[in-house]
Amino acid sequence: MNEIIVSGQMPVLALRGLVVYPEQTFHFDVAREKSVKALEKAMEQDQILMLVPQKDVMDFDPSVDQLYNIGTVVKVKQMLRSSGDVIRVLVTGMYRAQITEVNQTDPYMIARVEMIEDKPYTLTTKMRATIREANMAFKAYMDLQQHNAQALLLKMMASTDPGFIADSIAQYAGFDFLDKIKLLQQLNPGMRLDAALKMLDREIEMVTIELEMQNKAKANMDQNQREYYLREQMKAIRTELGEEGDEDEFASYKDKIRKLSLCEDSEKKLLKDVDRLEKQPFGSSEGAVLRNYLDTVLELPWNVKTKERIDIQAAQKILDKDHFGMTKVKERVLESLAVRQLAPEMPPQVICLVGPPGVGKTSIAYSIARSLNRKMARISLGGVRDEADIRGHRKTYVGSMPGRIMSALTQAGSSNPLLLLDEVDKMGSDYRGDPSAALLEVLDGEQNATYRDHYIEIPYDLSDVMFICTANTLDTVPRPLLDRMEIIELGSYTDEEKKMIAKDHLIPKQLKKHGLKKSQLKINEDALEDIIRSYTRESGVRSLERLIAKICRKADLMLVKEDAPKKITVTTKNLEELLGVRRYLPEQQETEDAVGLVTGLAWTSVGGEVLEVEVNVMEGSGKLELTGNLGDVMKESAHAALSYIRSHVKELGIAPDFYKTKDIHVHFPEGAVPKDGPSAGVTVCTAIVSALTGRTVRRDVAMTGEISIRGRVLPIGGLKEKTMAALRHGVRTVVIPEANARDLEEIDQTVRSKLHFVTANMVDTVLKTALNPIETQMPVLQQIPMDSVACDQKAQIQQ
């Protein structure tokens, strides 16, 4: 603990944004009436007063609570009255101190203060090195600032007191106010010096950057003046020589505009801009704006079109070669080709491909463009928040440019390209406008024939452009925008499809990228299946492709070594040597039926997942506790399930007053993961009934479905992905809403053969399927025989 020495009673002056340190001489201005009176009182006595920084620099009359706990006792060396009521004061710090008792606050503050000494320290070799480094850094800082502080530097170099060195640096360096306060409050000299040195290094870096920026600005200014002088000389020389270069430029502009065969209004507007440019003085800023505008307009592919391929067989061959599966997308493209053959004037439709990441939405768009012989340009809309990104800026603004649609057309070099609007669901909106609203005109076939970009200002025909949008979800896409697009959903790939994609596309692609031949690297089919099951957990194939690339890199390294093998074969045995420990072990299912533990199914952006629901029933007062990071919709589903149970206690064999005498705790494991949605309603209901009745739940049964308070089982989404998760988990029977029976047709036939489906219209069916009867009491619900269950079909999940 620091030794505290009583110093006595003295006037106190609050400092705004300033800090004075012991043994440092510093001058500042005093203007507040209370501060002036405290200063005058000190001059009447022994010229001693205490300076304490105040916390809020905007507070004109701070109280003791608004002052920092440590200040500095100083001796006033000089006081000079300047213009007005401002007094310039020169003081020298004596020692750190703290206020122990306030004796007076008006008309100025008088307090009893106590001296605070620094902690004792030992001058080690390391501390000596730190002192030397601090002195050198401070000298470099003062040189950068071009301050003459030779006397202070000599005094610092002659001192071996780390506290004095740190206080000197803090007093004269341009640290932030709060940093200076930290150094004032630090009573360990060694730690104070270390902190001051770090702050000084940061300050030197900032000052260096500021000087570089100032030098660059000065150099640019000199360069601009030099260029202006040279341009004026060139202008005078051209005038003397009678050169007509500018007139040739204007004539060239007019000739190019007339060759575009634009509508009368557009051509008239552009020619008027050329006339305005002709009248601008040489080097004027408006002339530069007009030149950029005319160049941008003339770069657009006004009359350039590629001849579209309408050969259906050739197009199908290209699509099948580039992508495995994706039947719906390919069928839709071939339908468009058939329509173009019979009705060439029919404008192309806007297609939106919706699916989880990595399933090939973007790559199929490139294949479609190649199959149709259209130029291709991609517009990434992820994170776009400004309407001007779509429609462009007014050309009067500095740095204005056309919107992304016009820029993509220039990039494609054709007026009938395929434009890919990627990640259309990731757009935002703020005070600068809503980019999704700007897309309404672009994607509307009735309006986009006269699309006007804010920069281009004249109408451009987008009716021949084929737009394909991609999105991971439709939840964030505005309804008016969805109304203009034809939605095609791409589901997750099954493990079998991933294997085929890897064999036919990913492995040949990565072998070529890494300079390998098929004879040099072979990945066995079992190893490929193991990679898919044990190293990836995704809807698409991006992670799978990265793992194949990693194997290729390992193979390259092995083949360039001295004892390189002629051929590398990847098997399940050497897979861990190449890819490391398996990330995902096979999901283990509970072997025994349990009370209050039910397997539910959930959909995520990367596919389906198994969602366990646990319920405990305890003696209590009827509380319902819901845990597991649940959203509002899921909580409401739990309350709906409880309402159904309370209204059917007799049929379910539950005590009628359970809601008064029992506390129910519903928990969803993996509490760090947010969960929401209504599809866990039947799962929660089954778990609560099991816990209240003591009946065990079959572990080979999983379920999904929304529940109503009357016990109806309502339809859900993502059935394809959910059933795949059930199959991975070892489930054999899946209970689904009856309204989702039609969705079973979307599931791959090879997958359906491995699962047994039970369709339920009411919760009774779910309970009969999932709960085991209790032999010791009269069962209220009898388990239905498996051969009488509706919809006796089975499924596996396609990712």
mmCIF file with all atom_site columns, C-alpha atoms in Angstrom, residues 4-9 12 50 64 69 97-103 110-116:
data_model
loop_
_atom_site.group_PDB
_atom_site.id
_atom_site.type_symbol
_atom_site.label_atom_id
_atom_site.label_alt_id
_atom_site.label_comp_id
_atom_site.label_asym_id
_atom_site.label_entity_id
_atom_site.label_seq_id
_atom_site.pdbx_PDB_ins_code
_atom_site.Cartn_x
_atom_site.Cartn_y
_atom_site.Cartn_z
_atom_site.occupancy
_atom_site.B_iso_or_equiv
_atom_site.pdbx_formal_charge
_atom_site.auth_seq_id
_atom_site.auth_comp_id
_atom_site.auth_asym_id
_atom_site.auth_atom_id
_atom_site.pdbx_PDB_model_num
ATOM 1  C CA . ILE A 1 4   ? 0.285   8.789  2.116  1.00 0.00 ? 4   ILE A CA 1
ATOM 2  C CA . ILE A 1 5   ? 1.718   12.028 3.534  1.00 0.00 ? 5   ILE A CA 1
ATOM 3  C CA . VAL A 1 6   ? -0.618  14.794 4.685  1.00 0.00 ? 6   VAL A CA 1
ATOM 4  C CA . SER A 1 7   ? 0.095   17.911 2.661  1.00 0.00 ? 7   SER A CA 1
ATOM 5  C CA . GLY A 1 8   ? -2.433  20.365 4.035  1.00 0.00 ? 8   GLY A CA 1
ATOM 6  C CA . GLN A 1 9   ? -5.264  22.579 2.901  1.00 0.00 ? 9   GLN A CA 1
ATOM 7  C CA . VAL A 1 12  ? -8.326  23.420 -5.942 1.00 0.00 ? 12  VAL A CA 1
ATOM 8  C CA . MET A 1 50  ? -3.944  21.603 -6.591 1.00 0.00 ? 50  MET A CA 1
ATOM 9  C CA . VAL A 1 64  ? -16.108 17.009 -6.478 1.00 0.00 ? 64  VAL A CA 1
ATOM 10 C CA . ASN A 1 69  ? -9.427  10.916 -7.922 1.00 0.00 ? 69  ASN A CA 1
ATOM 11 C CA . ALA A 1 97  ? -2.052  14.078 -4.527 1.00 0.00 ? 97  ALA A CA 1
ATOM 12 C CA . GLN A 1 98  ? -5.672  13.233 -3.810 1.00 0.00 ? 98  GLN A CA 1
ATOM 13 C CA . ILE A 1 99  ? -8.509  15.167 -2.164 1.00 0.00 ? 99  ILE A CA 1
ATOM 14 C CA . THR A 1 100 ? -9.462  13.790 1.248  1.00 0.00 ? 100 THR A CA 1
ATOM 15 C CA . GLU A 1 101 ? -11.892 16.472 2.438  1.00 0.00 ? 101 GLU A CA 1
ATOM 16 C CA . VAL A 1 102 ? -13.628 19.423 0.773  1.00 0.00 ? 102 VAL A CA 1
ATOM 17 C CA . ASN A 1 103 ? -13.816 22.427 3.110  1.00 0.00 ? 103 ASN A CA 1
ATOM 18 C CA . ILE A 1 110 ? -10.677 24.650 -0.932 1.00 0.00 ? 110 ILE A CA 1
ATOM 19 C CA . ALA A 1 111 ? -9.833  21.084 0.091  1.00 0.00 ? 111 ALA A CA 1
ATOM 20 C CA . ARG A 1 112 ? -7.482  19.085 2.255  1.00 0.00 ? 112 ARG A CA 1
ATOM 21 C CA . VAL A 1 113 ? -5.173  17.034 0.044  1.00 0.00 ? 113 VAL A CA 1
ATOM 22 C CA . GLU A 1 114 ? -2.743  14.203 0.701  1.00 0.00 ? 114 GLU A CA 1
ATOM 23 C CA . MET A 1 115 ? 0.417   13.445 -1.172 1.00 0.00 ? 115 MET A CA 1
ATOM 24 C CA . ILE A 1 116 ? 0.657   10.089 -2.987 1.00 0.00 ? 116 ILE A CA 1
#
